[in-house]
Short mmCIF file of C-alpha atoms in Angstrom, two decimals:
data_model
loop_
_atom_site.label_atom_id
_atom_site.label_comp_id
_atom_site.label_asym_id
_atom_site.label_seq_id
_atom_site.Cartn_x
_atom_site.Cartn_y
_atom_site.Cartn_z
CA MET A 196 105.37 104.32 85.77
CA PRO A 197 107.95 102.58 83.60
CA ASP A 198 105.72 99.47 83.34
CA LYS A 199 103.09 101.31 81.47
CA VAL A 200 105.54 103.12 79.05
CA LEU A 201 107.26 99.79 78.40
CA SER A 202 103.88 98.21 77.46
CA HIS A 203 103.03 100.95 75.35
CA LEU A 204 106.33 100.91 73.44
CA ASP A 205 106.20 97.06 73.03
CA ASP A 206 102.77 97.39 71.35
CA MET A 207 104.00 100.43 69.22
CA PHE A 208 107.33 99.00 68.19
CA PRO A 209 107.21 95.10 68.32
CA ASP A 210 110.58 94.90 66.42
CA GLY A 211 112.43 96.86 69.44
CA PHE A 212 114.01 100.25 69.43
CA ASP A 213 115.73 100.09 66.11
CA GLY A 214 113.35 97.84 64.43
CA ALA A 215 114.03 95.56 61.37
CA ALA A 216 116.87 96.46 59.04
CA GLY A 217 114.33 97.10 56.28
CA ALA A 218 112.98 99.93 58.37
CA ASP A 219 116.18 101.51 58.99
CA THR A 220 116.94 101.33 55.25
CA ALA A 221 113.77 103.04 54.34
CA VAL A 222 114.55 105.86 56.84
CA ALA A 223 118.07 106.23 55.61
CA ASN A 224 117.16 106.45 51.97
CA GLY A 225 114.81 109.25 53.02
CA GLY A 226 111.48 107.61 51.70
CA HIS A 227 109.60 108.01 55.07
CA LEU A 228 112.08 110.52 56.64
CA GLU A 229 111.18 113.22 54.04
CA SER A 230 107.44 113.13 54.75
CA ALA A 231 108.09 112.99 58.48
CA LEU A 232 110.29 116.20 58.28
CA GLU A 233 107.77 117.93 56.16
CA ARG A 234 105.26 117.29 58.75
CA LEU A 235 107.39 118.66 61.43
CA ILE A 236 108.39 121.78 59.48
CA ASP A 237 104.88 122.47 58.83
CA GLN A 238 104.36 122.97 62.57
CA LEU A 239 105.16 126.61 63.54
CA ASP A 240 107.12 127.56 66.67
CA PRO A 241 105.12 129.92 69.22
CA ASP A 242 107.08 132.88 67.96
CA GLU A 243 106.29 132.12 64.37
CA ALA A 244 102.71 131.38 64.90
CA ASP A 245 102.29 134.66 66.81
CA MET A 246 103.87 136.60 63.83
CA ARG A 247 101.49 134.79 61.37
CA ASP A 248 98.40 135.79 63.57
CA LYS A 249 99.54 139.58 63.47
CA MET A 250 100.02 139.48 59.76
CA ARG A 251 96.66 137.88 59.29
CA ARG A 252 94.90 140.54 61.59
CA LEU A 253 96.41 143.34 59.65
CA GLU A 254 95.33 141.96 56.40
CA ARG A 255 91.69 141.88 57.65
CA VAL A 256 91.97 145.38 58.73
CA ILE A 257 93.11 146.45 55.25
CA GLU A 258 90.35 144.31 53.72
CA HIS A 259 87.71 146.10 55.79
CA GLY A 260 88.98 149.62 55.15
CA GLY A 261 90.24 150.13 58.71
CA ASP A 262 87.13 148.85 60.50
CA LEU A 263 88.64 147.29 63.55
CA VAL A 264 85.60 145.71 64.85
CA ALA A 265 84.72 144.05 61.39
CA ALA A 266 88.28 143.05 60.93
CA ALA A 267 88.38 141.36 64.42
CA ARG A 268 85.07 139.43 63.56
CA ALA A 269 86.31 138.28 60.26
CA ASN A 270 89.83 137.18 61.79
CA GLU A 271 87.95 135.27 64.48
CA SER A 272 85.54 133.42 62.11
CA SER A 273 88.60 132.47 59.94
CA MET A 274 90.53 130.90 62.69
CA ALA A 275 90.44 127.22 62.75
CA PRO A 276 89.62 125.45 66.15
CA ASP A 277 92.80 123.44 66.08
CA SER A 278 95.16 126.36 65.03
CA ALA A 279 96.96 126.46 68.34
CA PRO A 280 100.57 126.11 67.86
CA VAL A 281 102.22 122.89 68.78
CA THR A 282 105.88 122.60 69.98
CA LEU A 283 108.31 120.20 68.41
CA MET A 284 108.58 118.13 71.61
CA THR A 285 104.81 117.89 71.87
CA LEU A 286 104.65 116.81 68.21
CA LEU A 287 107.28 114.03 68.92
CA ASP A 288 105.45 112.96 72.05
CA GLN A 289 102.10 112.62 69.99
CA ALA A 290 103.98 110.56 67.42
CA VAL A 291 104.93 107.97 70.04
CA PHE A 292 102.27 107.98 72.55
CA GLU A 293 99.36 109.30 70.60
CA PRO A 294 99.28 107.50 67.20
CA ASP A 295 95.61 108.45 66.45
CA GLU A 296 96.74 112.13 66.58
CA MET A 297 99.59 111.66 64.30
CA PRO A 298 99.09 109.52 61.20
CA LEU A 299 102.74 108.77 60.61
CA SER A 300 104.45 105.71 59.38
CA GLN A 301 106.31 103.17 61.59
CA PRO A 302 109.88 104.36 60.61
CA ALA A 303 108.79 108.00 61.22
CA ARG A 304 107.43 107.06 64.70
CA ARG A 305 110.72 105.35 65.52
CA MET A 306 112.66 108.48 64.51
CA ALA A 307 110.50 110.51 67.03
CA LEU A 308 111.13 107.78 69.58
CA ARG A 309 114.96 108.21 69.16
CA ALA A 310 114.65 111.83 69.55
CA ILE A 311 112.62 111.83 72.75
CA TRP A 312 114.29 108.72 74.25
CA PRO A 313 117.04 110.58 76.50
CA ASP A 314 114.15 112.57 78.12
CA LEU A 315 111.82 109.69 78.53
CA GLU A 316 114.54 107.53 80.26
CA GLU A 317 115.45 110.22 82.46
CA THR A 318 111.92 111.11 83.24
CA ALA A 319 111.23 107.45 84.11
CA GLN A 320 114.37 107.31 86.30
CA ARG A 321 113.42 110.39 88.09
CA LEU A 322 109.81 109.11 88.77
CA VAL A 323 111.05 105.85 90.06
CA THR A 324 113.60 107.35 92.39
CA ALA A 325 110.83 109.93 93.75
CA SER A 326 108.54 107.14 94.27
CA ARG A 327 111.19 105.15 96.22
CA ASN A 328 112.05 108.14 98.31
CA ARG A 329 108.40 108.93 99.05
CA LEU A 330 107.56 105.37 100.06
CA PRO A 331 107.48 105.11 103.84
CA HIS A 332 109.37 102.35 105.81
CA GLN A 333 106.18 101.33 107.58
CA ILE A 334 102.50 101.42 106.93
CA THR A 335 100.27 101.58 109.94
CA LEU A 336 96.99 99.80 110.11
CA GLY A 337 94.36 100.76 112.57
CA ILE A 338 91.17 98.84 113.25
CA ALA A 339 88.81 99.03 116.40
CA ASP A 340 91.25 101.21 118.58
CA TRP A 341 94.00 98.65 117.60
CA LYS A 342 96.93 99.66 115.56
CA CYS A 343 99.99 97.83 114.02
CA SER A 344 102.73 98.67 111.75
CA VAL A 345 103.86 96.60 108.64
CA PRO A 346 107.13 97.05 106.82
CA THR A 347 107.40 98.04 103.21
CA ASP A 348 110.97 96.43 102.83
CA PRO A 349 110.49 93.10 101.21
CA ARG A 350 113.33 91.76 103.24
CA GLN A 351 111.34 91.92 106.41
CA THR A 352 108.55 89.44 106.64
CA VAL A 353 104.92 89.80 107.81
CA GLN A 354 102.90 87.42 109.71
CA PRO A 355 99.33 88.08 108.62
CA ARG A 356 97.82 85.19 110.92
CA ARG A 357 99.68 86.63 114.06
CA LEU A 358 98.40 90.20 113.38
CA VAL A 359 94.79 88.89 112.91
CA LYS A 360 95.09 86.99 116.18
CA GLU A 361 96.33 89.93 117.98
CA LEU A 362 93.46 92.11 116.75
CA ALA A 363 90.91 89.31 117.64
CA ALA A 364 92.48 89.19 121.23
CA HIS A 365 92.33 92.73 121.57
CA VAL A 366 88.69 93.12 120.66
CA GLU A 367 87.96 90.14 123.07
CA ARG A 368 89.80 91.80 125.87
CA ARG A 369 87.96 95.03 125.36
CA THR A 370 84.64 93.17 125.14
CA GLN A 371 85.39 91.32 128.35
CA VAL A 372 86.10 94.65 130.09
CA GLN A 373 82.82 96.02 128.83
CA SER A 374 81.00 92.90 130.04
CA ASP A 375 82.48 93.20 133.42
CA ALA A 376 81.48 96.68 133.73
CA VAL A 377 77.69 95.64 133.53
CA VAL A 378 76.83 95.30 137.15
CA ARG A 379 73.66 96.01 139.38
CA ARG A 380 73.46 99.52 140.00
CA TRP A 381 72.36 99.38 143.64
CA PRO A 382 71.74 102.98 144.18
CA ARG A 383 68.92 102.80 141.42
CA VAL A 384 67.47 99.72 143.01
CA ILE A 385 67.51 101.39 146.49
CA ALA A 386 66.21 104.62 145.18
CA ALA A 387 63.34 103.17 143.17
CA SER A 388 62.33 100.80 145.72
CA ALA A 389 62.39 103.55 148.49
CA ILE A 390 60.13 105.75 146.40
CA GLY A 391 57.99 103.08 145.42
CA VAL A 392 57.34 102.08 149.15
CA PHE A 393 56.80 105.82 150.10
CA THR A 394 54.17 106.33 147.31
CA LEU A 395 52.38 103.05 148.02
CA ALA A 396 52.32 103.69 151.84
CA LEU A 397 51.75 107.33 152.15
CA VAL A 398 50.49 108.73 148.96
CA VAL A 399 48.16 106.31 147.31
CA PRO A 400 45.95 105.47 150.29
CA PHE A 401 45.40 109.38 150.83
CA VAL A 402 44.46 110.58 147.33
CA GLU A 403 41.32 109.98 145.22
CA GLY A 404 40.30 109.96 141.56
CA PRO A 405 42.81 110.31 138.66
CA ALA A 406 45.63 111.22 141.11
CA ARG A 407 45.27 107.92 142.82
CA TRP A 408 45.59 106.03 139.62
CA PHE A 409 48.64 108.17 138.64
CA PHE A 410 50.50 107.56 141.84
CA ALA A 411 49.44 103.85 141.65
CA MET A 412 50.93 103.48 138.02
CA LEU A 413 54.05 105.33 139.38
CA THR A 414 54.61 103.02 142.12
CA ILE A 415 54.13 99.96 139.83
CA ALA A 416 56.75 101.59 137.39
CA LEU A 417 59.42 102.26 140.16
CA PHE A 418 59.04 98.55 141.41
CA ALA A 419 59.29 97.33 137.83
CA GLY A 420 62.45 99.36 137.27
CA ALA A 421 63.92 98.10 140.58
CA ILE A 422 63.15 94.62 139.54
CA TRP A 423 64.66 95.05 136.15
CA GLU A 424 67.77 96.66 137.33
CA PHE A 425 68.25 93.81 139.75
CA GLY A 426 67.44 90.80 137.38
CA SER A 427 68.68 92.20 133.90
CA VAL A 428 72.47 91.96 134.47
CA PRO A 429 72.87 88.57 132.57
CA PHE A 430 70.71 89.84 129.83
CA ARG A 431 72.80 93.07 129.32
CA LYS A 432 76.00 91.07 129.68
CA ARG A 433 74.73 88.91 126.84
CA LEU A 434 74.05 91.93 124.70
CA VAL A 435 77.50 93.25 125.37
CA ARG A 436 78.98 89.79 124.37
CA ASP A 437 76.94 89.52 121.04
CA HIS A 438 78.01 93.17 120.12
CA GLY A 439 81.68 92.21 120.87
CA ASP A 440 81.59 88.98 118.78
CA ARG A 441 80.01 90.89 115.91
CA LEU A 442 82.63 93.54 116.19
CA ARG A 443 85.49 91.10 116.35
CA HIS A 444 84.36 89.22 113.24
CA GLU A 445 84.04 92.57 111.34
CA ALA A 446 87.57 93.61 112.62
CA VAL A 447 89.11 90.35 111.61
CA THR A 448 87.43 90.44 108.25
CA THR A 449 88.64 93.88 107.61
CA MET A 450 92.17 93.30 108.69
CA ASP A 451 92.46 90.25 106.72
CA LYS A 452 91.45 92.20 103.48
CA ALA A 453 93.68 95.17 104.41
CA LEU A 454 96.62 92.91 104.65
CA ARG A 455 95.86 91.24 101.32
CA GLU A 456 95.50 94.62 99.69
CA TYR A 457 98.74 95.79 101.33
CA GLU A 458 100.64 92.53 99.94
CA CYS A 459 99.09 93.25 96.41
CA LEU A 460 99.89 96.90 96.70
CA LEU A 461 103.44 96.35 97.42
CA GLU A 462 103.88 93.75 94.96
CA ASP A 463 102.50 95.81 92.14
CA TRP A 464 104.65 98.87 93.06
CA ARG A 465 107.78 96.62 93.29
CA ASP A 466 106.98 95.14 89.83
CA ALA A 467 106.38 98.42 88.28
CA ALA A 468 109.62 100.00 89.69
CA GLU A 469 111.61 96.94 88.46
CA GLN A 470 110.23 97.72 84.92
CA LEU A 471 112.69 100.49 84.83
CA ASP A 472 115.59 98.20 84.12
CA LEU A 473 113.58 96.55 81.33
CA LEU A 474 112.95 99.85 80.02
CA THR A 475 116.58 100.70 80.07
CA ARG A 476 117.71 97.55 78.44
CA TRP A 477 114.95 98.03 75.76
CA GLY A 478 116.82 101.06 74.41
CA GLU A 479 120.55 99.77 75.03
CA SER A 480 120.80 98.64 71.39
CA HIS A 481 120.15 102.15 70.24
CA GLU A 482 122.57 103.59 72.85
CA ARG A 483 125.39 101.17 71.75
CA ALA A 484 124.71 102.14 68.14
#
């Protein structure tokens, strides 16, 4: 983004695009320009590098009396790990943005900057335009089955408190619906009671030994289940309410955090996009010259 490029250029060239008059004089007199050009000339184009490699392989074949295997081994061992050809534009980019890779003087770096500036400015404009085109008009936030859309246009205002209240009200309504759904399930009460009475009256008295104890425990369990089903409604409603309160608290906290991140993200994006104008003005002195 233009903000990072501009920050880097300010650090690299604190005197601006054209720098101080002394620096320009040194470049004009050829003091630094000559050394910079010599470094650029020493870098081979891909075609030249390929031709040089072919000549080296042929020399190795001649040295080893036509032994292609030995010549190939000798050629590989003599190749430096950093011998890959570097294009001119890559070299200029490194001079500006990778100073550790290119030990050049400040005037030489400024000369490289002047060479790549049109492409640099065009690329920054293209990136900002593409970013603006891809930015959606609205961003949808969804929490706990509730959704809302917030605009990305700075001219449209967003009311975070209203959205948080709407989310809390939605969770509260859903919790109330779930709480109202907790009722006594009369079929279970009736069925458990009927089976319990049947086993108590017609089964338990007529069996002996372990079977009697089994049906007796079964009868107690049936009556206990019927009593629980009949009297546990307030307790189960309370569990639903407590779960709903925790969910509402978590949803509100998450929504509040999401809205803050949304505002910070858009603010950072707008600030970065607005740096394009500063980047353009940073190089206006060169364009007028």
